[in-house]
Short mmCIF file of C-alpha atoms and ligand atoms in Angstrom, two decimals:
data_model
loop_
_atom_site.label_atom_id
_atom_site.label_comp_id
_atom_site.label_asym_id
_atom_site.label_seq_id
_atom_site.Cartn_x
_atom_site.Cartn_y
_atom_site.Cartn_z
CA UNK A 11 13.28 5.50 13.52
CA UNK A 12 12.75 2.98 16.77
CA UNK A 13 14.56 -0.24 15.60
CA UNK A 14 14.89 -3.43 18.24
CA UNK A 15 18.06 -5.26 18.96
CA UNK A 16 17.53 -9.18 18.49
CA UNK A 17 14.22 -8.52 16.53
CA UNK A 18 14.69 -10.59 13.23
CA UNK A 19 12.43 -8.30 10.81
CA UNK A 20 14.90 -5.09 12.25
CA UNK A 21 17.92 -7.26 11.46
CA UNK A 22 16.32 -7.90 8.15
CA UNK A 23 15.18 -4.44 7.31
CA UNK A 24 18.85 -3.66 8.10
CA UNK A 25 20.01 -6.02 5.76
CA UNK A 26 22.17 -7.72 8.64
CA UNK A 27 20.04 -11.37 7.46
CA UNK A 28 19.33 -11.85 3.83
CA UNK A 29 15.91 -11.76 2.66
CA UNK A 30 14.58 -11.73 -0.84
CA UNK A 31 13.33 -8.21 -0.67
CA UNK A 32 10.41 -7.13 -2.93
CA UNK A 33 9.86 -3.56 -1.97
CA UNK A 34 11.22 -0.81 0.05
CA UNK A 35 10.75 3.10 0.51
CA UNK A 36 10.66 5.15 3.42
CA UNK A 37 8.59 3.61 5.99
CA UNK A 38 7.59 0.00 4.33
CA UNK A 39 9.89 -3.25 3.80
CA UNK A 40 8.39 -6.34 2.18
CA UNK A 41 9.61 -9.44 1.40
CA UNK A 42 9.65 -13.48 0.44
CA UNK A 43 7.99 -15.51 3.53
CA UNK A 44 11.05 -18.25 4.10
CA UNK A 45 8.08 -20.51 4.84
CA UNK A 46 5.70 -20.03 1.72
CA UNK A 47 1.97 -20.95 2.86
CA UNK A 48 0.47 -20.20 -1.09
CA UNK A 49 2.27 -19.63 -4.13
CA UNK A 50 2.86 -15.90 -3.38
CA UNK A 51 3.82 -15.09 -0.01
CA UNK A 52 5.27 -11.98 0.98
CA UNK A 53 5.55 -10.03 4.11
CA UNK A 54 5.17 -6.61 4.53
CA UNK A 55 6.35 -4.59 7.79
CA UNK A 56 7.19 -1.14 9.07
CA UNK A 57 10.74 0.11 8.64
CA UNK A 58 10.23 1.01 12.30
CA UNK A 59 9.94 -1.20 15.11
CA UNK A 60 6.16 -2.13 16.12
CA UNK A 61 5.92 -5.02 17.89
CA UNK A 62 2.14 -6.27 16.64
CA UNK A 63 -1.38 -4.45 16.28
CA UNK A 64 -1.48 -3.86 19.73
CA UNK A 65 0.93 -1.58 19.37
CA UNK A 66 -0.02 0.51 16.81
CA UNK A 67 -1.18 4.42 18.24
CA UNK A 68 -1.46 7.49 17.19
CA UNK A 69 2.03 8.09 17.25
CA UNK A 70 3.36 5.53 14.84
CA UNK A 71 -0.12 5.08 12.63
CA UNK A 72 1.46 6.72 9.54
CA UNK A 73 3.44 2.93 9.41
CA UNK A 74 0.29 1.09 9.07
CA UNK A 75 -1.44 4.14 6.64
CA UNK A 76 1.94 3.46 4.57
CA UNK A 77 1.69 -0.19 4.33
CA UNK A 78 -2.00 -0.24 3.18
CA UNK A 79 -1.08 1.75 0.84
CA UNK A 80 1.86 -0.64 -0.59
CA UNK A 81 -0.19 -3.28 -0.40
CA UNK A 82 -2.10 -2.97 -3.71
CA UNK A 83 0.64 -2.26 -5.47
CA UNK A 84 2.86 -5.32 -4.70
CA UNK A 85 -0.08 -7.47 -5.10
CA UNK A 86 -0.54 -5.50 -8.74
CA UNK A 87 3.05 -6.33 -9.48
CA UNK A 88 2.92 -9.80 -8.27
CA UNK A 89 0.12 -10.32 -10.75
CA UNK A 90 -2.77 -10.81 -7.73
CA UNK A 91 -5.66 -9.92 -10.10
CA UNK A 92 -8.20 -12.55 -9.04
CA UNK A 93 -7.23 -11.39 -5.20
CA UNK A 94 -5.73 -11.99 -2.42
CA UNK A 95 -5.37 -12.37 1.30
CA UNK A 96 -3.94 -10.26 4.04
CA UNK A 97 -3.34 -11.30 7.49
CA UNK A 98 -1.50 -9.79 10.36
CA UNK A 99 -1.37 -12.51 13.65
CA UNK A 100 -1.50 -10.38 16.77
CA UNK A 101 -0.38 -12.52 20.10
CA UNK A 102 -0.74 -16.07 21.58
CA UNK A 103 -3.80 -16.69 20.46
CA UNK A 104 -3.17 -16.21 16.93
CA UNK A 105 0.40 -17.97 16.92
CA UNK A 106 2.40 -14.50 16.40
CA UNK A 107 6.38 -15.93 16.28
CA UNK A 108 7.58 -12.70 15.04
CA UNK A 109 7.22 -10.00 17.42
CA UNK A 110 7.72 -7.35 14.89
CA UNK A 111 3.87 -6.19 13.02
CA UNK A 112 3.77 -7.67 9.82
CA UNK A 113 1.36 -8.18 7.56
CA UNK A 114 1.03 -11.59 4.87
CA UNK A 115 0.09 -11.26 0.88
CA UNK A 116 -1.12 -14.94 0.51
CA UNK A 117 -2.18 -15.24 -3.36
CA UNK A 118 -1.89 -16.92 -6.52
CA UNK A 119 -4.07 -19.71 -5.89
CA UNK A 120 -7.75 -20.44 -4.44
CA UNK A 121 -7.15 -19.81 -0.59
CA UNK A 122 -9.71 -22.04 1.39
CA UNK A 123 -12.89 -20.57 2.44
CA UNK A 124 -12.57 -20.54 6.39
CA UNK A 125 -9.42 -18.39 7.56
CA UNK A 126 -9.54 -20.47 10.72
P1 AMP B 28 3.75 -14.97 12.20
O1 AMP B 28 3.57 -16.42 12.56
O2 AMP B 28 2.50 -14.30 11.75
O3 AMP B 28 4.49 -14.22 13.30
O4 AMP B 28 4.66 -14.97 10.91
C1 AMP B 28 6.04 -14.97 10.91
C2 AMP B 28 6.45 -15.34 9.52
O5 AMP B 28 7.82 -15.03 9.36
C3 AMP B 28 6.30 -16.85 9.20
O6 AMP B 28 5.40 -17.00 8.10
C4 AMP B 28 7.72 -17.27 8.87
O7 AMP B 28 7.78 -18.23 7.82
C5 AMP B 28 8.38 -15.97 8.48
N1 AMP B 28 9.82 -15.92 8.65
C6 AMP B 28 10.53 -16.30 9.74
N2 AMP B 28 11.84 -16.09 9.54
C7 AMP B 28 11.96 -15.54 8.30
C8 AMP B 28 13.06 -15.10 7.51
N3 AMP B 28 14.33 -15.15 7.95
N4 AMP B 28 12.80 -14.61 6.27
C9 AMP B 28 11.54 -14.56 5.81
N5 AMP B 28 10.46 -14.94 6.50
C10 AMP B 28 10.67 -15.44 7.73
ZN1 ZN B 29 11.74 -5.17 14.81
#
């Protein structure tokens, strides 16, 4: 498993910095956003060290397969019926500040129409 020194989400996954964790197996970590945008914010991310889409290949795809799997069901057991949004910010452009892929849950509430 490729992990980064000074990434946050490694240090994190490694339970070196708290989090409030909400699921974890193999390949998948997710937990509490510190900076809630909607009433259920979580953050889901690869157990190994991606650093956004861009670097997702053939070699390492089974992380994002995993995750999309995981998804569903920690939006299930957050009690997401009436849906939910997911959103992974890839570079400059999108404001990316964690340089480790990651993907938000945003749900439990009406999320506005336009996504930006
Ligand atoms: P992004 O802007 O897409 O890179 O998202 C990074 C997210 O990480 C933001 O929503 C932050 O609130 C969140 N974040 C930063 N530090 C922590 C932390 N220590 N624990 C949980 N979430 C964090
Ligand atoms: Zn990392």
């Amino acid at each position: 498993m490729k992990i980064s020194e000074n990434c946050l989400f490694c240090a994190i996954i490694a339970g070196k910095i708290p989090s409030t964790k909400v699921y974890e197996d193999e390949y998948v970590f997710a937990f509490r956003d510190i900076n809630p945008q909607a009433p259920t914010h979580i953050l889901v991310v690869p157990k190994e060290h991606i650093g956004s889409m861009d670097e997702v290949n053939s070699e390492n795809s089974v992380f994002a397969a995993k995750i999309f799997e995981v998804i569903p069901k920690i939006a299930a057991q957050k009690g997401l019926a009436n849906g939910y949004r997911v959103i992974s910010n890839c570079g400059p452009d999108a404001c990316q500040t964690v340089h480790h892929l990651h993907f938000h849950i945003l749900g439990g509430t009406q999320l506005a129409d336009r996504m930006a």
